[in-house]
Coordinates of C-alpha atoms (C1' of nucleotides) in Angstrom, one line a residue:
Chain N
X1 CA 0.0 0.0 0.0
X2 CA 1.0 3.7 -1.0
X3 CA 2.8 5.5 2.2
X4 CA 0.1 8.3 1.6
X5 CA -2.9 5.9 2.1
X6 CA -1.7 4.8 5.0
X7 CA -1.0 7.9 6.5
X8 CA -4.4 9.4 5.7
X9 CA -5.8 6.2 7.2
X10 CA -3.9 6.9 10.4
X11 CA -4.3 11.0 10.4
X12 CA -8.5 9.9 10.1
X13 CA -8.4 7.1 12.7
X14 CA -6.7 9.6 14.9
X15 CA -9.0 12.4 14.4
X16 CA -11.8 10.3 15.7
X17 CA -10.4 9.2 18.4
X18 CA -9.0 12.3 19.8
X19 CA -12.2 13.5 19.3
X20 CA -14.0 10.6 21.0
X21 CA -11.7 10.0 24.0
X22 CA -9.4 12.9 24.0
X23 CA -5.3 13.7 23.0
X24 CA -4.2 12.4 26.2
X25 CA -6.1 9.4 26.3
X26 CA -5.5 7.6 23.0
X27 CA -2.4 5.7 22.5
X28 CA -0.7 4.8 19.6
X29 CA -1.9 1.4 20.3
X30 CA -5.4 2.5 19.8
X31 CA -4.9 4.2 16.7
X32 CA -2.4 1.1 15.4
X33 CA -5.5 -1.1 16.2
X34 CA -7.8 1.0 14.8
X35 CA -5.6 1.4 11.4
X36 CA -5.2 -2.3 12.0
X37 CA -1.2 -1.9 11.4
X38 CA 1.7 -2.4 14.0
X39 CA 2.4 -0.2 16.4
X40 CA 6.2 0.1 15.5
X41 CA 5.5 1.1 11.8
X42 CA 3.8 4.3 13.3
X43 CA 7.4 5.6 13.7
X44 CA 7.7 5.4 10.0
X45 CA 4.8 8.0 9.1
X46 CA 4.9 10.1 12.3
X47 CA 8.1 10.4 14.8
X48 CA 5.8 11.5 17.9
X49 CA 2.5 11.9 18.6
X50 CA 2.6 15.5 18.6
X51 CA 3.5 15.0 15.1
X52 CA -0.2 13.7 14.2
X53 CA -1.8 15.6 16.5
X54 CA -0.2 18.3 13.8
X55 CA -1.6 16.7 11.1
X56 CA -4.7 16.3 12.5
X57 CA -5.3 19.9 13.1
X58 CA -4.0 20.3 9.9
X59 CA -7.1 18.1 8.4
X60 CA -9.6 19.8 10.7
X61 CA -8.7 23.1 9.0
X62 CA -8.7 21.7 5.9
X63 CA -12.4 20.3 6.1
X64 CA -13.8 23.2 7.8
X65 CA -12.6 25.3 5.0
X66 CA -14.1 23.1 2.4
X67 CA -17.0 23.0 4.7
X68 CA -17.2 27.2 4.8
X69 CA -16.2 27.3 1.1
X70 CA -19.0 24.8 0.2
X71 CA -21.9 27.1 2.1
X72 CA -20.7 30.0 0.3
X73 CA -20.5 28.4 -2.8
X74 CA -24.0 27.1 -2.8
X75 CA -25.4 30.9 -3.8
X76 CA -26.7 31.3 -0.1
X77 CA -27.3 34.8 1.2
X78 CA -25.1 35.8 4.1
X79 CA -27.7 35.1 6.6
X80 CA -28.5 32.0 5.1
X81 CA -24.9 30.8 5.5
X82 CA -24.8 32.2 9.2
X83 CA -28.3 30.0 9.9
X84 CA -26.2 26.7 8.2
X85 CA -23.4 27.5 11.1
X86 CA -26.1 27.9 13.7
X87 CA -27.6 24.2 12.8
X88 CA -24.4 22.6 12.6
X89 CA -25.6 21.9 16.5
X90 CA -28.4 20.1 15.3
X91 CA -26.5 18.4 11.7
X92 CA -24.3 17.8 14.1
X93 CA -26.2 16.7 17.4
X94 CA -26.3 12.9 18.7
X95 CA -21.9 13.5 18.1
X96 CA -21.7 16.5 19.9
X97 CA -24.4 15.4 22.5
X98 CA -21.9 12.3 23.3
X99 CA -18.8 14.5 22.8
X100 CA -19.3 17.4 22.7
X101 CA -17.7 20.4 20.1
X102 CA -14.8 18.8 18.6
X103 CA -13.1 22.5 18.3
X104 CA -13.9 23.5 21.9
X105 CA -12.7 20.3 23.6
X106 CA -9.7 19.9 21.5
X107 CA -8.9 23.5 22.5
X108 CA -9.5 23.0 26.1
X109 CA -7.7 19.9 26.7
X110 CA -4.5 21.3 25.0
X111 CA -5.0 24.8 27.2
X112 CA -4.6 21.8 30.2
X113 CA -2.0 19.7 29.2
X114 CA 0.0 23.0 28.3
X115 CA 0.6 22.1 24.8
X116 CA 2.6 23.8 22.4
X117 CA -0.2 22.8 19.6
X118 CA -2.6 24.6 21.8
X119 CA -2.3 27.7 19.3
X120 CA -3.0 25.7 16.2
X121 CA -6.0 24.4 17.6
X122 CA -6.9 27.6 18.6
X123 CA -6.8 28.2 14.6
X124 CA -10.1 26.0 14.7
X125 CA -11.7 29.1 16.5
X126 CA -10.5 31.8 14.3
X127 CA -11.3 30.1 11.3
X128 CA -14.8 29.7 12.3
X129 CA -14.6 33.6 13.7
X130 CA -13.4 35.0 10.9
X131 CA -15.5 33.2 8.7
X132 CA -18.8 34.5 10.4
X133 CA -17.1 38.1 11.0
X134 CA -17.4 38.1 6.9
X135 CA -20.8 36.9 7.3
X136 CA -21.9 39.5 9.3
X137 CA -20.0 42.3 7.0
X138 CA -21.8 41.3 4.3
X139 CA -25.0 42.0 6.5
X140 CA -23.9 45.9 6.7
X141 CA -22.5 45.1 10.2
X142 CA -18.6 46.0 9.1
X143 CA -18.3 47.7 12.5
X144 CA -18.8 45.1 15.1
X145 CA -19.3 42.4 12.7
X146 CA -15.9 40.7 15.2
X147 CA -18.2 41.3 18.0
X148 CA -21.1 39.6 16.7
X149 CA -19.1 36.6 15.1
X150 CA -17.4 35.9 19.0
X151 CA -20.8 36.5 20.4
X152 CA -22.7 33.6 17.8
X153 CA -19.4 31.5 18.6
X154 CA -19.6 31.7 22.5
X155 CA -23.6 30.8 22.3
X156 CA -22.8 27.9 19.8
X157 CA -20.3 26.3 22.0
X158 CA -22.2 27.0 25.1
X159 CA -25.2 24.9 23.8
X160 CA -22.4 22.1 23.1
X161 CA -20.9 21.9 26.2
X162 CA -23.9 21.4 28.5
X163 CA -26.0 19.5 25.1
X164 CA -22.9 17.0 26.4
X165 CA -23.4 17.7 30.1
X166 CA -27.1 17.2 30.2
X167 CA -28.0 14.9 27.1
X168 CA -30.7 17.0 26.5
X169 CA -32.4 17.1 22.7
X170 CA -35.1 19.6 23.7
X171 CA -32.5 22.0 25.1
X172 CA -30.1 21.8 21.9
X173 CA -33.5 22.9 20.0
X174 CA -34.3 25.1 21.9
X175 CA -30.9 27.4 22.2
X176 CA -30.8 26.6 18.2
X177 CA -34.4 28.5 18.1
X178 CA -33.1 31.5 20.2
X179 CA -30.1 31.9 18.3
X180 CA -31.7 32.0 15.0
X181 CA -34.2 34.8 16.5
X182 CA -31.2 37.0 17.4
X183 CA -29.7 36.7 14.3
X184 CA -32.9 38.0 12.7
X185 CA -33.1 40.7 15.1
X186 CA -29.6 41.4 14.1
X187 CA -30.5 41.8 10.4
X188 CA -33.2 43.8 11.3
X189 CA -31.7 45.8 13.2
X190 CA -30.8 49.9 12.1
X191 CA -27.5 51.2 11.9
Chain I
X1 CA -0.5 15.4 62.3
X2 CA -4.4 14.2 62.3
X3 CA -5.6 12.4 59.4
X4 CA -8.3 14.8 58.9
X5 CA -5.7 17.5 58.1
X6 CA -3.7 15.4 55.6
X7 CA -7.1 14.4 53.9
X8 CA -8.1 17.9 53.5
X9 CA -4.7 19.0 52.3
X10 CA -5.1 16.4 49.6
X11 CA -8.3 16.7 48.9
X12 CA -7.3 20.8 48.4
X13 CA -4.6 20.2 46.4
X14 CA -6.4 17.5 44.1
X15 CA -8.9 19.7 43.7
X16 CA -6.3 22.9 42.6
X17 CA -4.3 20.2 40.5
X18 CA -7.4 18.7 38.4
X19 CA -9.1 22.0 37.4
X20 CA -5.7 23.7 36.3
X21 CA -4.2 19.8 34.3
X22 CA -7.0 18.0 34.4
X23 CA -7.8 14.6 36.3
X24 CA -6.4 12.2 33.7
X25 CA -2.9 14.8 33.4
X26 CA -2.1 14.8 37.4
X27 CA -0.7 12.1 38.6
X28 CA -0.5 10.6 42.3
X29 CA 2.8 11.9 42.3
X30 CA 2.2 15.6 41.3
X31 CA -0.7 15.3 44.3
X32 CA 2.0 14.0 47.0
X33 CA 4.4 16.5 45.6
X34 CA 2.0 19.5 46.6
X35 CA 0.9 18.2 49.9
X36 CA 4.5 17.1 50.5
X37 CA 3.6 13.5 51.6
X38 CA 5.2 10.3 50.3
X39 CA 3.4 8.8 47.7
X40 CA 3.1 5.6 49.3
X41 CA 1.6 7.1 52.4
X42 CA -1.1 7.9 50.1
X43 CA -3.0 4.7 50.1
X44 CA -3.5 5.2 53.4
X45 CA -5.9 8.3 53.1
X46 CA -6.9 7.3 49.5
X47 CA -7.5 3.7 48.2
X48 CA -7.8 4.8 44.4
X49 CA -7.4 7.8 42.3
X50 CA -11.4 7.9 41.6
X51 CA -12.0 8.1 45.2
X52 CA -9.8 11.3 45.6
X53 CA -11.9 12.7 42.6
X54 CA -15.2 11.6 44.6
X55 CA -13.7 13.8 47.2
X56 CA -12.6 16.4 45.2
X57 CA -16.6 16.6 43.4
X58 CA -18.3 16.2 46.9
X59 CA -15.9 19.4 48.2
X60 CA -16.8 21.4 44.9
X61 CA -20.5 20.6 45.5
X62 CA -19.9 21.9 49.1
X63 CA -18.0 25.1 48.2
X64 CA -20.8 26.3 45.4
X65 CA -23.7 25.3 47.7
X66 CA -22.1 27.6 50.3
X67 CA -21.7 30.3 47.9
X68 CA -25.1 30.5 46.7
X69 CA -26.2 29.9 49.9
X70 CA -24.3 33.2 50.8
X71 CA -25.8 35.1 47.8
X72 CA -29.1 34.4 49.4
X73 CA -28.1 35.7 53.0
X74 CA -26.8 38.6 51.8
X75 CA -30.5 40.1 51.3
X76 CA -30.2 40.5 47.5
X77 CA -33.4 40.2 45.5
X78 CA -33.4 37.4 42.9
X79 CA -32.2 39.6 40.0
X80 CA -29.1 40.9 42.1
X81 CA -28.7 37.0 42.9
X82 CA -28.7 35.9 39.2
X83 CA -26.4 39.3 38.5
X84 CA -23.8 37.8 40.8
X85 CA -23.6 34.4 38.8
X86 CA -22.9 36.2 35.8
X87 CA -20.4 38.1 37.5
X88 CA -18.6 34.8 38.2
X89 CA -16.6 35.5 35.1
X90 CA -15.3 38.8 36.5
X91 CA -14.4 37.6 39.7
X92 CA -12.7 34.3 38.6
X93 CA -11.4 36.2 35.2
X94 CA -7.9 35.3 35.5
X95 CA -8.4 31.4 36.2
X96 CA -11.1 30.9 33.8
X97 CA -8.9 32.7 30.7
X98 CA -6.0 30.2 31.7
X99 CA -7.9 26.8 32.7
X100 CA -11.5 27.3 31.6
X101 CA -14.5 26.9 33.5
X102 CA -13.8 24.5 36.3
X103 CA -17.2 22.7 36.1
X104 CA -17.4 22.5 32.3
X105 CA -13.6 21.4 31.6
X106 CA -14.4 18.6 34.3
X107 CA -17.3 17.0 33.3
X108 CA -16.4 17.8 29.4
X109 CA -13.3 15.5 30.2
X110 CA -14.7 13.0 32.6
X111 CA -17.1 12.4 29.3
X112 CA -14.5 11.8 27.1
X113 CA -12.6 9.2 29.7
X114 CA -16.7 7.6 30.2
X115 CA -15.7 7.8 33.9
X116 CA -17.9 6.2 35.6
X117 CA -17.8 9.7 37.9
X118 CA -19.7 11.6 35.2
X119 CA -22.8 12.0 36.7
X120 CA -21.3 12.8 39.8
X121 CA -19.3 16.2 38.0
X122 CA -22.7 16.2 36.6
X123 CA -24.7 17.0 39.6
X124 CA -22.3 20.2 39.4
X125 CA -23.9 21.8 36.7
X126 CA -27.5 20.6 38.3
X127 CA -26.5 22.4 41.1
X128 CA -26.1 25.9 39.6
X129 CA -29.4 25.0 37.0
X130 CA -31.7 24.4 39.9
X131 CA -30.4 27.5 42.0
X132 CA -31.2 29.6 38.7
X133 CA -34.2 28.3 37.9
X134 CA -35.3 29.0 41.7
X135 CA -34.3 32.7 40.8
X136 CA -36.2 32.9 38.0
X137 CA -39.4 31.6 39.7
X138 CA -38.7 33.9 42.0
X139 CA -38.9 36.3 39.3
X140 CA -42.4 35.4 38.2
X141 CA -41.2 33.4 35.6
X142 CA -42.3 30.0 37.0
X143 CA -43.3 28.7 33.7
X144 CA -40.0 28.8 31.8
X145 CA -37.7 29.0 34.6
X146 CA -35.8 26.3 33.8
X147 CA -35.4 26.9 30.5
X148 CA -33.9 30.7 31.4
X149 CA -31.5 28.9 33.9
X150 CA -30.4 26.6 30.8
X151 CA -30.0 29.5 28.8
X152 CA -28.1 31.6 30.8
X153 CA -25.9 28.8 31.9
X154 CA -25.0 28.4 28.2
X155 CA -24.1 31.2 28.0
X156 CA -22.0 31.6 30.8
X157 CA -20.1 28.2 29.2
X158 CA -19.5 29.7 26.2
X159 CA -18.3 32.6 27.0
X160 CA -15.9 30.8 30.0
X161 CA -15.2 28.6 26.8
X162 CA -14.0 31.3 24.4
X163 CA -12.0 33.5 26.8
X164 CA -10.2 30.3 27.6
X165 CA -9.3 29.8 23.7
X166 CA -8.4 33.4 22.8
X167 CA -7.7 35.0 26.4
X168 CA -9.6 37.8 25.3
X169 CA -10.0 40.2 28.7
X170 CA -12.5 42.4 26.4
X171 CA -14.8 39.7 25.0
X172 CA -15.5 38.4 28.8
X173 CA -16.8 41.6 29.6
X174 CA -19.0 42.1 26.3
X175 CA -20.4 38.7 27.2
X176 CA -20.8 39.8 30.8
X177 CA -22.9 42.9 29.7
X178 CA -24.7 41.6 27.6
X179 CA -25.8 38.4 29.7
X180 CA -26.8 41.1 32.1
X181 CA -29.2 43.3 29.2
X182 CA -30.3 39.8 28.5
X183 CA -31.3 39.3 32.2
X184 CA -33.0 43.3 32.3
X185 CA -35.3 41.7 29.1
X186 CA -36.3 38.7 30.8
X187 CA -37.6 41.0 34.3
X188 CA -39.5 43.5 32.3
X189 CA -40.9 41.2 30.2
X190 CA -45.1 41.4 31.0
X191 CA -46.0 37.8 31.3
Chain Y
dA1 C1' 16.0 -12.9 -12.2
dA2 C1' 18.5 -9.5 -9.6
dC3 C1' 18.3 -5.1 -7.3
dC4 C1' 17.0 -1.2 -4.7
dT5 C1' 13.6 1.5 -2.5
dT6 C1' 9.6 1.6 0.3
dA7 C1' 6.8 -0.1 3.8
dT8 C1' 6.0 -3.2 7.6
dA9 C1' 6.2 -6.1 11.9
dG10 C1' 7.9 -7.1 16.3
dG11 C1' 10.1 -6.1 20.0
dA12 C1' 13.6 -3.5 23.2
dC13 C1' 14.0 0.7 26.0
dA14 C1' 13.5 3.7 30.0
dA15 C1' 10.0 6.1 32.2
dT16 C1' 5.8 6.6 34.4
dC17 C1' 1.4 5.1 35.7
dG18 C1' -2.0 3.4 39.6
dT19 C1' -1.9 0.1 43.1
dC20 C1' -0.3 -2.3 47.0
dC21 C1' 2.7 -4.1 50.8
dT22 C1' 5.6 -3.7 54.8
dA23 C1' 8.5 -1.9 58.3
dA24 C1' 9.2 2.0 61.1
dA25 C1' 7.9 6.4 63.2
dA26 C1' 4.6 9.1 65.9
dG27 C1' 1.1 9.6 69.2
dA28 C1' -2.3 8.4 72.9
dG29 C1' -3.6 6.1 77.1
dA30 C1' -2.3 3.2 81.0
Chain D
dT1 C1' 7.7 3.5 80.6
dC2 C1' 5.2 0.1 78.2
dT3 C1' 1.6 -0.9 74.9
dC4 C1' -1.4 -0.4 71.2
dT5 C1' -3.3 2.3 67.5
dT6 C1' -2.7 5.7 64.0
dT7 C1' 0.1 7.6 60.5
dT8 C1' 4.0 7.7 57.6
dA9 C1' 7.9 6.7 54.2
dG10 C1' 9.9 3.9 50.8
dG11 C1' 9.8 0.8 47.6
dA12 C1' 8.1 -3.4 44.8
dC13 C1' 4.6 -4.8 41.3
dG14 C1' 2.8 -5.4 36.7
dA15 C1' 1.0 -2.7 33.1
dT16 C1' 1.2 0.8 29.8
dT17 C1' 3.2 4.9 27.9
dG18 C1' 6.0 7.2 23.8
dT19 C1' 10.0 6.4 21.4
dC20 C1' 13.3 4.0 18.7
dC21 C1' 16.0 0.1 16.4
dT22 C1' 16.4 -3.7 13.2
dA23 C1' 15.3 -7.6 10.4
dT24 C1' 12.1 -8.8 7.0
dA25 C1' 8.5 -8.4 3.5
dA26 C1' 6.6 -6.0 -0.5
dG27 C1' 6.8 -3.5 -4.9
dG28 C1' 8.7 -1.6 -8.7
dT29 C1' 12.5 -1.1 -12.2
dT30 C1' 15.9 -2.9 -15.0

DNA sequence: AACCTTATAGGACAATCGTCCTAAAAGAGA
DNA sequence: TCTCTTTTAGGACGATTGTCCTATAAGGTT
C-alpha cells in the first residue's frame, strides 16, 4: 500500500479518536488497532505523537474550509450561510451530545496539558470567527461584525458543552431557536 | 498530624491540580508533591485515584452550595442574585482565561474518559441549573424557569469557553454585559 | 531474475502510571 | 515506661506509555 494511504488512514483514525476520547487518552496502540497496522510502523509515518496531532489539526482546517467554502458556494445569502453554522448543532447533534464540540474540547484539553499545539487548535476558532465576521459584513454590520461573530461562537459552544453535560435534545432545539431569532433581530436591526 | 488535616490538604490540592491539568494529566505523584507527603503514604488516606476525585466533586459541591447559599443571606433580590452568577466571570477572570470553567472542563473531560464519575461532576452543573431556575421563579417566571437557567448557563459556558481559547479580557466583559441586558429583558418582560 | 527503494512487523527501552505491601515512626492512654 | 493504634515513608509490582531500532517483506524497475 502507498505511504500516503496509509497515512491518511492513520491522520483519520486519529482524528476520531481524539475527538471521542481525547489527545491524552489515546495511545498509539489504539490508533495502530484502529488502522489495524503495527504499532512500531507508526514511527515510519509520524516520529511523535505530537507530530499527528499536527496533522490532525492540519485536516480539521482543511475540512472546515471546504465546509465554509461549500456554504458560500451554494449561492446562499449571508444570513442563510450564518443560519447553516447555527444548525451545525443540530446536523451535528447525537456527536456533539456524546462528545461534545470537537473545536472547543480539543482546545480546552490542550489549554490543560499545556501544549505547544494549543495555538494551532486555537486556529479552529478563528477560522470559524473569521469566517462569520465576513458573514456579518456582508450583512452591513462591518463595524462590530468581530463582535457579533465571537458573540454567535460563545452561544454555539455553550449549547455544546452542556447538550454533552445534560444529554438533553429539547434544550439543543431550543438554544438553536433563540439563536436564529437574534440573528434576525440582528438583520433587522438599524444602523 | 491528624488524618483529617492530611485528607483535606489532599483533597485541596487535588482539587487545585485537576481543574488547572486535568484529572487524567495529574498524577499521584504531582498530588503527594503538593501536599508534601510520600506517595506511598497515600494509600493510606486514598485507596484509588477515583476516590480522591469523589472527594474532590463532593468538596466542589460543598464550596458552590455555600456560595449560593451566601448570595441568598446577603438580602439580594433574585435579580441581584442571578447578577452575581454572571459576575462569576469577572471575579474568577484570570483562572477561567488560563484553565476554563472548572465545572465545564471537568465533566467535558470525565465524558470523554466515560468515567464512571460523570454524573457525579454532573450534579455540578445541576446544582447551579436548579439554584437559577429557583431565581427565575422567584422572578415570576415559573413557567420557563428552567429553560432561562439553561439559557443563561449556556451562555455563561461559552463565553468561559472562548476566553479560555483566545484569552480575550475584552470579549468576557462584552459577554458579561450583555448576559446582564439579557437578564434586564427577561424582568420587564409582562408575562 | 536480480536489485533497490519503500513499507511493515515485532520487540527492546527507559520512564511513568495506579496500586499495594511492609517496616518503622509518631502519638495516645495506661 | 510500656503498649497499642494511627500515620508515615519507601519501595516493589505489573501494566502501559512514547520512542526507537532492526530484520524482514513487498513493490517496482531494470
Amino acid at each position: 500500500m502507498s505511504s500516503q494511504k496509509t497515512r491518511e488512514q492513520i491522520v483519520e483514525a486519529a482524528d476520531q479518536l481524539f475527538y471521542r476520547q481525547g489527545y491524552e487518552h489515546t495511545s498509539f496502540s489504539d490508533i495502530a488497532g484502529a488502522v489495524k497496522i503495527s504499532r512500531g510502523n507508526f514511527y515510519y509515518h509520524f516520529k511523535t505523537k505530537d507530530e499527528i496531532l499536527d496533522a490532525v489539526i492540519a485536516q480539521r482546517l482543511k475540512n472546515t474550509r471546504a465546509m465554509l467554502d461549500q456554504w458560500e458556494a451554494d449561492g446562499a445569502t449571508p444570513a442563510e450561510r450564518i443560519t447553516c453554522f447555527i444548525k451545525i448543532l443540530i446536523t451535528n447533534q447525537s456527536k456533539i451530545m456524546a462528545y461534545g464540540c470537537p473545536v472547543g474540547t480539543l482546545t480546552g484539553e490542550l489549554a490543560k496539558l499545556g501544549h505547544p499545539a494549543q495555538s494551532d487548535a486555537g486556529r479552529l476558532f478563528t477560522l470559524f470567527r473569521e469566517w462569520l465576521a465576513e458573514q456579518f459584513t456582508a450583512l452591513g454590520r462591518k463595524a462590530d461584525a468581530d463582535q457579533l461573530a465571537m458573540h454567535l461562537l460563545s452561544r454555539s459552544q455553550g449549547a455544546a458543552t452542556l447538550a454533552n453535560a445534560f444529554h438533553d435534545e429539547a434544550f439543543v432545539t431550543s438554544e438553536v431557536d433563540k439563536m436564529c431569532a437574534w440573528l434576525d433581530g440582528v438583520i433587522s436591526t438599524e444602523h
